[in-house]
XYZ file of C-alpha atoms in Angstrom:
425
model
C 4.388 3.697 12.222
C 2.013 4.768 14.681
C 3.052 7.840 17.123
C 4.456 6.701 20.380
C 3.055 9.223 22.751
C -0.757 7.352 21.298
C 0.909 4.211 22.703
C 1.840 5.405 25.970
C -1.068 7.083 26.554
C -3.728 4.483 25.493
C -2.026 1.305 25.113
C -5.179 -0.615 25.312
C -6.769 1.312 21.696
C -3.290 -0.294 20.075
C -4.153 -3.646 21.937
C -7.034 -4.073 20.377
C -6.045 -3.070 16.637
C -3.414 -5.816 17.067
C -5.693 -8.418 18.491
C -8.513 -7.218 15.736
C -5.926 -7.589 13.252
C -4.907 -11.304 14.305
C -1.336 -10.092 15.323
C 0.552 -10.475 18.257
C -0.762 -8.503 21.653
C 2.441 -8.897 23.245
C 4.150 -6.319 20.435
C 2.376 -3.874 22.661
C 3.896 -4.273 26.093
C 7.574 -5.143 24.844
C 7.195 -1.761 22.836
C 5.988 0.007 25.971
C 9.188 -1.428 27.617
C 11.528 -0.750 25.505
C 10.281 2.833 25.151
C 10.174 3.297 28.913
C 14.483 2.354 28.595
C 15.264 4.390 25.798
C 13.562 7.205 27.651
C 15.069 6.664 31.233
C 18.792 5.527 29.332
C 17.831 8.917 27.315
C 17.683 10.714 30.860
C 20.205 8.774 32.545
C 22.914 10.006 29.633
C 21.850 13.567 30.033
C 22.292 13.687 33.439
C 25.823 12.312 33.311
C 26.798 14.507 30.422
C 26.011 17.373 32.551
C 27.501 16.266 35.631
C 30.617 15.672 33.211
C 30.431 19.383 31.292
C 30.595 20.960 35.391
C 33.931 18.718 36.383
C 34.924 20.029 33.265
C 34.874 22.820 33.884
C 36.017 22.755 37.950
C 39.282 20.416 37.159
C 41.384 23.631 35.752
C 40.345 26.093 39.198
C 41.366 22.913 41.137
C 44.740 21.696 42.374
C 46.801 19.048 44.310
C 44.388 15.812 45.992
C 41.314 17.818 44.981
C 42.131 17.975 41.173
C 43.435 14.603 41.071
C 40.200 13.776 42.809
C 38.056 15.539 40.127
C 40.563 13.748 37.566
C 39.450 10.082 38.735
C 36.184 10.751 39.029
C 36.343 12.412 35.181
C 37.716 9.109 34.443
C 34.992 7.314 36.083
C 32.458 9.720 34.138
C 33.548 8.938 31.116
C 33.248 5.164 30.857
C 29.363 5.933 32.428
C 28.609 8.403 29.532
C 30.447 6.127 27.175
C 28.165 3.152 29.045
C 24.431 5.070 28.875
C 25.255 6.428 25.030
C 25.907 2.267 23.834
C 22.723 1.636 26.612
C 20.599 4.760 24.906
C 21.592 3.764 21.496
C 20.098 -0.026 22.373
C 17.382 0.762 23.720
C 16.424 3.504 20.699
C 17.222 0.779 18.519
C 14.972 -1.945 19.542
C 12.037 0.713 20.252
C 12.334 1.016 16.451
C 12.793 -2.199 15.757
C 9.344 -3.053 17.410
C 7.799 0.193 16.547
C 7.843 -0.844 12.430
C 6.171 -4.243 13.230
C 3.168 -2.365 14.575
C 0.754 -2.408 12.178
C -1.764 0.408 11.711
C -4.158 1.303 14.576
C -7.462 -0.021 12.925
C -10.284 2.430 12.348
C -12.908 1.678 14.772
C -15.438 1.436 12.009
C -13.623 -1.485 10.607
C -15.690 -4.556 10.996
C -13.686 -6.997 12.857
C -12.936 -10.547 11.411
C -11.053 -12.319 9.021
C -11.424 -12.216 5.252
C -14.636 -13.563 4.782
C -16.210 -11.008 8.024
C -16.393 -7.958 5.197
C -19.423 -6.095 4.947
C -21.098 -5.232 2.133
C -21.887 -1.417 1.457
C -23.278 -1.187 -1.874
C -24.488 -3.064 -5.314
C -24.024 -2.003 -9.117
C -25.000 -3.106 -12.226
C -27.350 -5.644 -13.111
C -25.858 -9.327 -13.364
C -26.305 -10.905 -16.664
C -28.597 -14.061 -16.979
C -26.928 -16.304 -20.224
C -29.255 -18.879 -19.458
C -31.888 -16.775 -20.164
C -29.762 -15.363 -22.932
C -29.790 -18.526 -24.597
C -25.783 -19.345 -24.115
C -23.126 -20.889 -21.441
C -20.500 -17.817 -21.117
C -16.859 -19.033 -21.596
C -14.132 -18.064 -19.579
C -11.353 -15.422 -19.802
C -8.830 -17.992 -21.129
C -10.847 -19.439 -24.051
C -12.505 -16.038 -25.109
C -8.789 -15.150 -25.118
C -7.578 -17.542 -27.125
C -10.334 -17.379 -29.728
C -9.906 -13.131 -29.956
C -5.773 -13.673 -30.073
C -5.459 -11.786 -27.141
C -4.424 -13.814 -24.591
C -0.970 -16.944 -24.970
C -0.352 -17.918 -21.431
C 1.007 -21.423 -22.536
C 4.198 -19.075 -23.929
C 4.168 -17.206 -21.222
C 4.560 -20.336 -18.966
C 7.449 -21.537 -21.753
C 9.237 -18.239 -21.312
C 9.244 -17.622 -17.590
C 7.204 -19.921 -15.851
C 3.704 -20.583 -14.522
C 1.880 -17.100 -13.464
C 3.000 -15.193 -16.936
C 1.465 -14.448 -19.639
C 1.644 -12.845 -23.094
C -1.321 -10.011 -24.280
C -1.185 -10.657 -28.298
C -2.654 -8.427 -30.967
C -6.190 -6.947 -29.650
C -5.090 -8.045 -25.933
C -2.422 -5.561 -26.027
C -4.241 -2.905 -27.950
C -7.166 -3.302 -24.801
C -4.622 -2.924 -22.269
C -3.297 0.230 -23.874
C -6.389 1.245 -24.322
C -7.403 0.742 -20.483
C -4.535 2.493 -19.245
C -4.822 5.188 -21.535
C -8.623 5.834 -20.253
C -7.640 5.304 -16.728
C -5.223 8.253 -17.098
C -7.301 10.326 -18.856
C -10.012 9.963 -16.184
C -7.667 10.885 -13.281
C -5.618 14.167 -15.214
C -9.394 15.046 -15.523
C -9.976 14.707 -11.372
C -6.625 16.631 -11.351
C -4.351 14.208 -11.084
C -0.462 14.271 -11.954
C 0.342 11.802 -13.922
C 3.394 9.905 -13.120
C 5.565 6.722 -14.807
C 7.817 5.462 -11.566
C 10.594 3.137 -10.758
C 10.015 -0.027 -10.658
C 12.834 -0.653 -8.429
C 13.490 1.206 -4.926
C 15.773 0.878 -2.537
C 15.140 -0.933 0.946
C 14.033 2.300 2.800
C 11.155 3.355 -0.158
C 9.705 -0.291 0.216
C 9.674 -0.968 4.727
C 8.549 3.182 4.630
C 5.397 2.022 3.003
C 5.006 -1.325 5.061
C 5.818 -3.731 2.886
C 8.722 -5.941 4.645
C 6.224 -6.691 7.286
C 3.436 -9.118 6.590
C 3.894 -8.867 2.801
C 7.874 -9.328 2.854
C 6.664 -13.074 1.151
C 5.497 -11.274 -1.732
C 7.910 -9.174 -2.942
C 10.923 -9.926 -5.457
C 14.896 -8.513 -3.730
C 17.735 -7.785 -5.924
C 20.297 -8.890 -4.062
C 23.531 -7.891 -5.494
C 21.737 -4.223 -6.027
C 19.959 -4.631 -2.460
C 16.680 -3.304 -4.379
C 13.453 -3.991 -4.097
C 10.886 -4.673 -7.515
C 7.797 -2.598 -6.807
C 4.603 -4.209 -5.995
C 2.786 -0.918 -6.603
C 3.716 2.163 -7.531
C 2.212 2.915 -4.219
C 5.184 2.112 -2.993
C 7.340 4.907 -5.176
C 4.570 7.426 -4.882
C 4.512 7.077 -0.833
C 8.773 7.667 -0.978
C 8.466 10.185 -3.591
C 8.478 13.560 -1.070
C 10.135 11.136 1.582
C 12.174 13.293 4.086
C 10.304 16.422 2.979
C 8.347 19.188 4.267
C 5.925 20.135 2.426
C 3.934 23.603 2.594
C 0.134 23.279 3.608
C -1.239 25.608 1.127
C -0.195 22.716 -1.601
C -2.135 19.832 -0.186
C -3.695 18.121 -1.658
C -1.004 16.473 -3.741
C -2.741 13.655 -6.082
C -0.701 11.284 -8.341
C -1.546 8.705 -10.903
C 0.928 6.214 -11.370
C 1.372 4.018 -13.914
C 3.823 1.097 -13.482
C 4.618 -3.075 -13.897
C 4.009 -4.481 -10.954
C 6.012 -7.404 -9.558
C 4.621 -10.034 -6.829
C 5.703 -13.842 -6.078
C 2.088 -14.448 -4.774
C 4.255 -17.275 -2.208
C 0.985 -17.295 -0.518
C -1.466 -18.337 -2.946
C -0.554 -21.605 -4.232
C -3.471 -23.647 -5.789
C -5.525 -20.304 -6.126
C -6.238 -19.119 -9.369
C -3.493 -20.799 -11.074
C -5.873 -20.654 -14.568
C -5.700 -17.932 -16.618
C -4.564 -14.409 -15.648
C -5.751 -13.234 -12.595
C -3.544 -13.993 -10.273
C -0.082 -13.362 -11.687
C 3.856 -12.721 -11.067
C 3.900 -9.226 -13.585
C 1.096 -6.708 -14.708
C 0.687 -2.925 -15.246
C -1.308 -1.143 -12.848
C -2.505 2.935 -12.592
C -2.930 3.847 -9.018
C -4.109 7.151 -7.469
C -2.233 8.169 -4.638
C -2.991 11.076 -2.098
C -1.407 13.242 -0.009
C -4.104 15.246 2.213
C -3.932 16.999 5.811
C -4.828 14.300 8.253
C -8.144 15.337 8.985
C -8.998 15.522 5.780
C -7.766 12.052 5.342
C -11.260 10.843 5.603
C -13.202 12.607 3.336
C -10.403 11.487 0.893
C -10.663 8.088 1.011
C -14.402 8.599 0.484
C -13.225 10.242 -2.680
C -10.400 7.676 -4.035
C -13.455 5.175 -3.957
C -15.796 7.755 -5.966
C -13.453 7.054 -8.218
C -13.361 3.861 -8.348
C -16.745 3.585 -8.428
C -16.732 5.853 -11.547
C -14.175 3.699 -13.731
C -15.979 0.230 -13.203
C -19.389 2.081 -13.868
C -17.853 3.615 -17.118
C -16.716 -0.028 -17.898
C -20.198 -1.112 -17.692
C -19.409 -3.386 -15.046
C -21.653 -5.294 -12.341
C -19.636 -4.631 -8.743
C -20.362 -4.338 -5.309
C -18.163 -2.129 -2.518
C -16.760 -3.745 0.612
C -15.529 -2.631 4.053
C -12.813 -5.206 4.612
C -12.698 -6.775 7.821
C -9.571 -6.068 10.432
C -7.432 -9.132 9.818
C -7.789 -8.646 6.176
C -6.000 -4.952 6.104
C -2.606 -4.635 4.914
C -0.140 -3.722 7.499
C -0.039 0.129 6.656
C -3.659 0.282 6.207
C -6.364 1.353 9.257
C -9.438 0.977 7.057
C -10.094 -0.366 3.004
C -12.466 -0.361 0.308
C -12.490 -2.894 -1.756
C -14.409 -2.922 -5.233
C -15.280 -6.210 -6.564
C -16.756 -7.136 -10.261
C -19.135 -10.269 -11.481
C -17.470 -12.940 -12.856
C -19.629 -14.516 -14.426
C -18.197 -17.914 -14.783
C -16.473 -18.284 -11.023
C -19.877 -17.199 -10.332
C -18.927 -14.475 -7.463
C -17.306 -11.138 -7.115
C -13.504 -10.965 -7.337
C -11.549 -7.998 -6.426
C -10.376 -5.720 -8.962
C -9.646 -2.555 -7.143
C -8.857 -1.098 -3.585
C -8.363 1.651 -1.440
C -6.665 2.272 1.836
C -6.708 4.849 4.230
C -2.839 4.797 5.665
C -3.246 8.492 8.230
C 0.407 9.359 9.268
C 1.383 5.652 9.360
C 3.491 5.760 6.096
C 4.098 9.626 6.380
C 6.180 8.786 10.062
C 8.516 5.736 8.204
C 9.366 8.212 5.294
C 9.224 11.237 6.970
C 7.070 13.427 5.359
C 5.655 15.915 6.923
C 3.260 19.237 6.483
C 3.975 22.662 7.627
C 1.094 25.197 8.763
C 2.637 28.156 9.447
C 5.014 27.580 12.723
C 3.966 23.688 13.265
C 5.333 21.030 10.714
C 3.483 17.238 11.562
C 2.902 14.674 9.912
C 0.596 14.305 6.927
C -1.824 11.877 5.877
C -1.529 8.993 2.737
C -4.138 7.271 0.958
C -3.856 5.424 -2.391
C -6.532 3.866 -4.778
C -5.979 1.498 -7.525
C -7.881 2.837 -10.554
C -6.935 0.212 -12.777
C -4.981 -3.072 -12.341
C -4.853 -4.546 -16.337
C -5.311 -8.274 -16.440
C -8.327 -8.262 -14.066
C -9.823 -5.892 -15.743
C -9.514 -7.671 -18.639
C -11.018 -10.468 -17.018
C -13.833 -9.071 -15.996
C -14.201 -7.450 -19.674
C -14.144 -10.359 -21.424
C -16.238 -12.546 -19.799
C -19.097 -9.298 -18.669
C -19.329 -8.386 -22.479
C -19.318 -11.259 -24.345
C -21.719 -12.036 -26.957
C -22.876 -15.733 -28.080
C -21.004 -15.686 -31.067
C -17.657 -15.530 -29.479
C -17.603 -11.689 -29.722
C -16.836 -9.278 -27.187
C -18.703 -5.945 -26.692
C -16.234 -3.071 -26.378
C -17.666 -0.337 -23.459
C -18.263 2.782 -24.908
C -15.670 4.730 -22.642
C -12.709 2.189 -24.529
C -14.115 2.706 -27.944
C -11.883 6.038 -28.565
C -8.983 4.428 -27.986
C -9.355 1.074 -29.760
C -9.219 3.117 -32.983
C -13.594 2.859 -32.369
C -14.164 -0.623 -32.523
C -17.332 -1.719 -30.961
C -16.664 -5.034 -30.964
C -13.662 -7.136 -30.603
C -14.196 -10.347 -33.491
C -12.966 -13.937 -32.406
C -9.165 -13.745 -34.448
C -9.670 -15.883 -37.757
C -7.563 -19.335 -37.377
């Protein structure tokens, strides 16, 4: 949540992010007014608590008509303290209320727009020409098929439409992906972590996402828990209602975890294959960094990024995604997307937000330097989200025989295979 002393003070700044973001403008001034009653209600209470702590205290020195004067109005006191406490405790209530369905104040080098307005910051990689390489390149699905990697037609038989199976060398690349994920982040000095996939409600609306992406996520009810979309989500809650010293930031974890989405908004988008689907494994970075140093951080996260799809051999470009496109926790995001060679365009495959003290305020977490404790500043990255990656794998490094070229970085931990060989029938 953003801090409410920003939103009395320049009201028009969190206009702005809202209308940038597409949202609703009038959030703004039905916050401001419920603030303005829990803070008069707030001062309303105190005054009559006092007023009732000095009758207190006169009723015993008093006697006869005075003291049974003092004793009605006592009476009267009461019910107005009892009154303002239900009136505070309203008005404290809906200020939250309204405060969590503020999104982020947007980062005012955000480019504003919708999800085609992002702005493209950088190119890598050279885009392969198969025409000129003598061959059509095949999709994911069939190169999967033909390597026995990839059964989504069981998948679909054993849980429905949007699962999959990885078979034989498709598993072995996934471990092997995840393996040199984590081995790339313990080497940026990164904790390794394997998290819950379940959290309870307060993990999952501290990170923002029972807002705009409440469609997307999978509830337990009987256990009223949530199935992670992210370990973003676990990593954020994992120091939640916690101090922590100053001289230990920054704090940098690499999760590794399923991932669980319904994807209720994407119907009719890639519903071939496995790009867009209800269950894969993820690593993620996350960071926990002084907020001015929140910045310079996110700069990092993408580095990398940047160095994982480069060590993939992968054509990408980086863009700044536009305001309406943010999550709701987000104020600015990097996206990384790689070639796909047979959609013809770049397709996301990994992402990182800048969240400031957004998250940090929901889950109170907070930093102390010295005397002051405030709060701290979240980012997270995704280093590696599996069956896109595979995606982009197969179809990047195929070969015209049906063979796929293994990137040298995977090679160690496919048992040094350089190429993976069509399975025989």
């Amino acid at each position: 949540m953003i801090d409410l002393r920003l939103l009395r003070e320049d009201p028009d700044r969190v206009r702005a992010s809202q209308r940038a973001r597409g949202e609703d403008v009038a959030l703004v001034d039905a916050l401001l007014s419920a603030d303005e009653r829990r803070r008069s209600s707030g001062v309303r209470f105190d005054e009559l608590r006092s007023e009732q702590r000095t009758l207190g205290k006169q009723i015993p020195k008093a006697a006869g008509d005075e003291k049974a004067e003092l004793l009605k109005r006592a009476s009267q006191l009461a019910a107005d303290v009892k009154a303002a406490d239900a009136e505070r405790d309203a008005a404290a209530a809906e200020t939250q209320e309204l405060l969590l369905q503020l999104g982020n104040l947007v980062h005012p080098d955000v480019p504003v727009g919708g999800e085609e307005d992002f702005v493209t910051l950088e190119t890598h990689g050279t885009i392969r020409d198969f025409a000129a390489e003598g061959f059509e390149p095949k999709d994911h699905m069939e190169l999967g098929r033909s390597l026995g990697a990839i059964d989504v037609e069981r998948g679909a038989k054993v849980s429905g439409s949007r699962f999959y199976f990885l078979t034989g060398i498709g598993a072995l690349l996934e471990l092997a992906l995840v393996n040199a994920a984590i081995a790339q982040a313990t080497a940026a000095g990164f904790t390794p972590m394997l998290t819950p996939a379940l959290v309870r409600p307060q993990s999952m609306a501290g990170t923002g996402f029972l807002g705009q992406a409440a469609q997307d996520v999978y509830h337990l009810d009987k256990d009223d828990l949530y199935l992670v979309g992210t370990s973003e989500v676990p990593l954020a809650a994992y120091h939640m209602d916690e101090i922590i010293e100053a001289d230990r930031l920054p704090l940098r974890y690499a999760g590794f975890s399923p991932c669980f989405r319904r994807e209720a908004g994407s119907h009719g988008k890639d519903t071939k294959g496995i790009f867009r689907v209800h269950q894969f494994d993820k690593v993620e970075m996350f960071s926990y960094v002084a907020p001015e140093d929140a910045q310079a951080e996110h700069k990092r996260l993408l580095e990398w990024e940047k160095q994982w799809l480069t060590s993939l051999e992968l054509p990408f470009r980086v863009i700044d995604v536009a305001s309406a496109d943010l999550g709701a926790s987000a104020a600015r995001k990097f996206d990384c997307e790689a070639w796909i060679p047979t959609q013809g365009k770049y397709r996301e495959l990994t992402s990182t937000s800048d969240c400031g003290e957004f998250q940090s305020r929901r889950l109170s977490i907070r930093v102390r330097e010295g005397k002051q404790v405030r709060p701290l500043a979240t980012l997270n990255g995704t280093l590696c989200a599996v069956p896109r990656t595979i995606v982009a794998i197969l179809e990047n490094h195929q070969q015209a025989d049906g063979s796929v070229r293994v990137p040298e970085v995977l090679r160690p931990y496919l048992g040094g295979r350089e190429v993976l060989e069509p399975a025989a029938r």
